[in-house]
Amino acid sequence: MVLNPVISKLAGKLVVLASASPRRREILTNVGLRFEVVPSWFKETLDKSLFGSPQDYAVETAKQKALEVAKRMPFKHLKTPDIVIGADTVVTVDGLILEKPVDKQDAYRMLSRLNGKEHSVFTGVAIILCHEKEGKNIEYNAVDFYEETRVKFADLSEEMLWEYIHSGEPMDKAGGYGIQALGGMLVEYVHGDFLNVVGFPLNHFCKQLNKIFNGSAGTLAVPVDRTSRTADGGPDRPSRREGTTEAAQASGRAERTQIAAEPERRAGGSTAFPHRIAHLLDGFKASKALFAASALKVFDLLDAGHGLTAVQVAEKIAASVVGVERLLDAAVSLGLLEKVQRGEVAVYRNTEEASRYLISTSDLSLHGYIVHSNDVLWPLFTHLEHGVREGSSQHERAFGKQPQDLFQDAYYSSEERKLRFLDAMHSISKVTAGDVATAFDLSGFRTACDVGGCTGAMAYEFAKAYPGMSITVFDLPAVIELNHHFQPHDQDCSRVTFVAGDFFKDDLPKADLYILARILHDWSDDKVHILLRKLSEACSPGGAVLVSEILLEEGRRGPRRALLQALSMTPGSQRSGSEYCLLLKAHGFSQVHVRHTGNFLDAVLGVRL
Ligand code: SAM
């Protein structure tokens, strides 16, 4: 038995399981391992699209969970563990990663995807070895691996699925089922390690421990003590693994693929597939598939619960069946649609995310911004090489004329075009406004002016968050005259008023708080200074300005959205939190605070003393 000698090696060591899962705890307790449980605070928010495979994602999540605990314990628990074990289980089917369902509908979607099919269960495991060095420095080394098990679901009736969902069992389980209890009845067969499906691949774990503690040359622990952290203290995006040597890659760790900036080498010396580059190569096709499906209103059509076949969709949008079928299948592969078999035919329906964000009439619809991306940003980015050479916007090349400023072209054209632009601004604002409004406690301000507040989307959200606040939306006359198109029907709008004017030329309405959301990054430095000077003069002591933008990380290393947005080559620039602090301080706002919201836009509050 491999485990006993390993267990004796662990005697006297502080072993920690960085997981709240009772199933993992039980598996390890049952084999006599003595350990403490410290659930990880790491939020499982890694961008799945950045990973070459589901197992890479599971391993990285396991590693981040374990590292978070390993790094927290010396400070919060005042003791340093010897070993921290992290694990993450994902279920994959049809190229999609299924984690834990968020509600019963989500569980139903997951289980009907698995119904009658074979799927894979991957558990990624990370073992973090912590060594306290001189001067209290701690070195962290990681060994990680994954295990795959193939599971086949029987053909289950709708009644059975719903009965299982109503049992409540699916809710905290990856893929929406627990094989060790009622969910076992859904399963026809299992190929591989059963405990891996329960949540922990015990056998593989023991083999790895044996390699670590019995000195097998097959396993190399990789230093991870230089894991970088983002400004808000959360773990950074997955990056090329630091400290990884070719020897490590060629060792026992070759069983897992890595996300690498350079092509990686496998044991045999052949070059592995460069997933990140392949992902970027296809990125434009994926964007265009989303744009085309939105422009053709495919998500609106599929809103009616039961789904439609490709032939039905083609008929409704007067398009070719072959074209529609390809588009729908591509959308399934992108996780935007689901494809389910109904007897002889396949029907397509929206994922929950598509229903929420892609249907043009949904409350949080991004449809307007997607149409804008297709009609305006796509042609602009087509000329990016010229943009880079010339350092200027490619508006003239893309559209045949150079407007005086960014907004002129959209506003002084047809009403339809203007509404489309406003719709784009409105849709992004709707999704972000709640988080911006509540990034700080602004309840002390009685009046606010949303400068360049467009359709009022932000202002309505401020009115919701602060019942004692009245907000004036200040924007160009061409915008203000259309505000009735965007008025919410489910809210008392009496505290939101609109004033037309030009923020460079006209007096601003008096207010305690001035909001500048997605304004400053569009303008050249001299215009930014003109505007801030004006706001500073309009502010009384105790008054404030709230700037909302995507904030750059220090050293301009991210976030990607901001760096890609900068490529549109407007005269303005993207700034970091500390650059906005300096800017606001230079205009008399002496108390400045930065908040990352986790949404599209962050927030910087400057108070005038
Ligand atoms: N603040 C809104 C948001 O976050 O959704 C809109 C941001 S949009 C990028 C810029 C806004 O500034 C538009 O509504 C535009 O009409 C307005 N704007 C541009 N130039 C302006 C000016 N000179 N005076 C007033 N508003 C202006």
PDB file of C-alpha atoms and ligand atoms in Angstrom, residues 407 411 425 429 450 452-454 458 474-476 479 501-504 517-519 522-523, ligand 1:
ATOM      1  CA  PHE A 407     -19.365  62.191 -31.364  1.00  0.00           C
ATOM      2  CA  TYR A 411     -24.951  62.792 -33.787  1.00  0.00           C
ATOM      3  CA  MET A 425     -23.659  53.739 -24.742  1.00  0.00           C
ATOM      4  CA  SER A 429     -23.876  51.853 -18.889  1.00  0.00           C
ATOM      5  CA  ASP A 450     -23.722  63.353 -14.583  1.00  0.00           C
ATOM      6  CA  GLY A 452     -21.828  63.674 -20.461  1.00  0.00           C
ATOM      7  CA  GLY A 453     -24.481  61.475 -18.835  1.00  0.00           C
ATOM      8  CA  CYS A 454     -25.938  60.465 -22.220  1.00  0.00           C
ATOM      9  CA  MET A 458     -26.096  55.946 -14.875  1.00  0.00           C
ATOM     10  CA  PHE A 474     -25.858  67.101 -18.755  1.00  0.00           C
ATOM     11  CA  ASP A 475     -25.182  66.273 -22.402  1.00  0.00           C
ATOM     12  CA  LEU A 476     -25.248  67.732 -25.916  1.00  0.00           C
ATOM     13  CA  VAL A 479     -28.560  63.570 -27.100  1.00  0.00           C
ATOM     14  CA  GLY A 501     -25.287  71.961 -23.194  1.00  0.00           C
ATOM     15  CA  ASP A 502     -21.656  71.646 -24.177  1.00  0.00           C
ATOM     16  CA  PHE A 503     -19.350  70.782 -21.269  1.00  0.00           C
ATOM     17  CA  PHE A 504     -16.452  72.679 -22.845  1.00  0.00           C
ATOM     18  CA  ALA A 517     -18.234  58.260 -16.576  1.00  0.00           C
ATOM     19  CA  ARG A 518     -16.274  57.199 -19.678  1.00  0.00           C
ATOM     20  CA  ILE A 519     -15.542  60.816 -20.574  1.00  0.00           C
ATOM     21  CA  ASP A 522     -11.766  60.153 -25.034  1.00  0.00           C
ATOM     22  CA  TRP A 523     -10.105  63.589 -24.922  1.00  0.00           C
TER      23      TRP A 523
HETATM   24  N1  SAM B   1     -21.318  58.851 -19.396  1.00  0.00           N
HETATM   25  C1  SAM B   1     -22.000  57.968 -20.289  1.00  0.00           C
HETATM   26  C2  SAM B   1     -21.703  56.527 -19.968  1.00  0.00           C
HETATM   27  O1  SAM B   1     -20.845  56.223 -19.161  1.00  0.00           O
HETATM   28  O2  SAM B   1     -22.380  55.689 -20.567  1.00  0.00           O
HETATM   29  C3  SAM B   1     -21.683  58.247 -21.750  1.00  0.00           C
HETATM   30  C4  SAM B   1     -20.267  58.118 -22.150  1.00  0.00           C
HETATM   31  S1  SAM B   1     -20.014  58.448 -23.853  1.00  0.00           S
HETATM   32  C5  SAM B   1     -18.529  57.652 -24.152  1.00  0.00           C
HETATM   33  C6  SAM B   1     -19.549  60.180 -23.872  1.00  0.00           C
HETATM   34  C7  SAM B   1     -20.716  61.095 -23.641  1.00  0.00           C
HETATM   35  O3  SAM B   1     -20.212  62.430 -23.618  1.00  0.00           O
HETATM   36  C8  SAM B   1     -21.751  61.031 -24.740  1.00  0.00           C
HETATM   37  O4  SAM B   1     -23.011  60.930 -24.185  1.00  0.00           O
HETATM   38  C9  SAM B   1     -21.556  62.336 -25.460  1.00  0.00           C
HETATM   39  O5  SAM B   1     -22.740  62.816 -26.052  1.00  0.00           O
HETATM   40  C10 SAM B   1     -21.102  63.248 -24.355  1.00  0.00           C
HETATM   41  N2  SAM B   1     -20.376  64.417 -24.860  1.00  0.00           N
HETATM   42  C11 SAM B   1     -19.389  64.437 -25.774  1.00  0.00           C
HETATM   43  N3  SAM B   1     -18.971  65.691 -25.971  1.00  0.00           N
HETATM   44  C12 SAM B   1     -19.716  66.480 -25.175  1.00  0.00           C
HETATM   45  C13 SAM B   1     -19.747  67.878 -24.924  1.00  0.00           C
HETATM   46  N4  SAM B   1     -18.899  68.702 -25.547  1.00  0.00           N
HETATM   47  N5  SAM B   1     -20.643  68.348 -24.021  1.00  0.00           N
HETATM   48  C14 SAM B   1     -21.499  67.510 -23.395  1.00  0.00           C
HETATM   49  N6  SAM B   1     -21.504  66.176 -23.581  1.00  0.00           N
HETATM   50  C15 SAM B   1     -20.628  65.673 -24.468  1.00  0.00           C
END
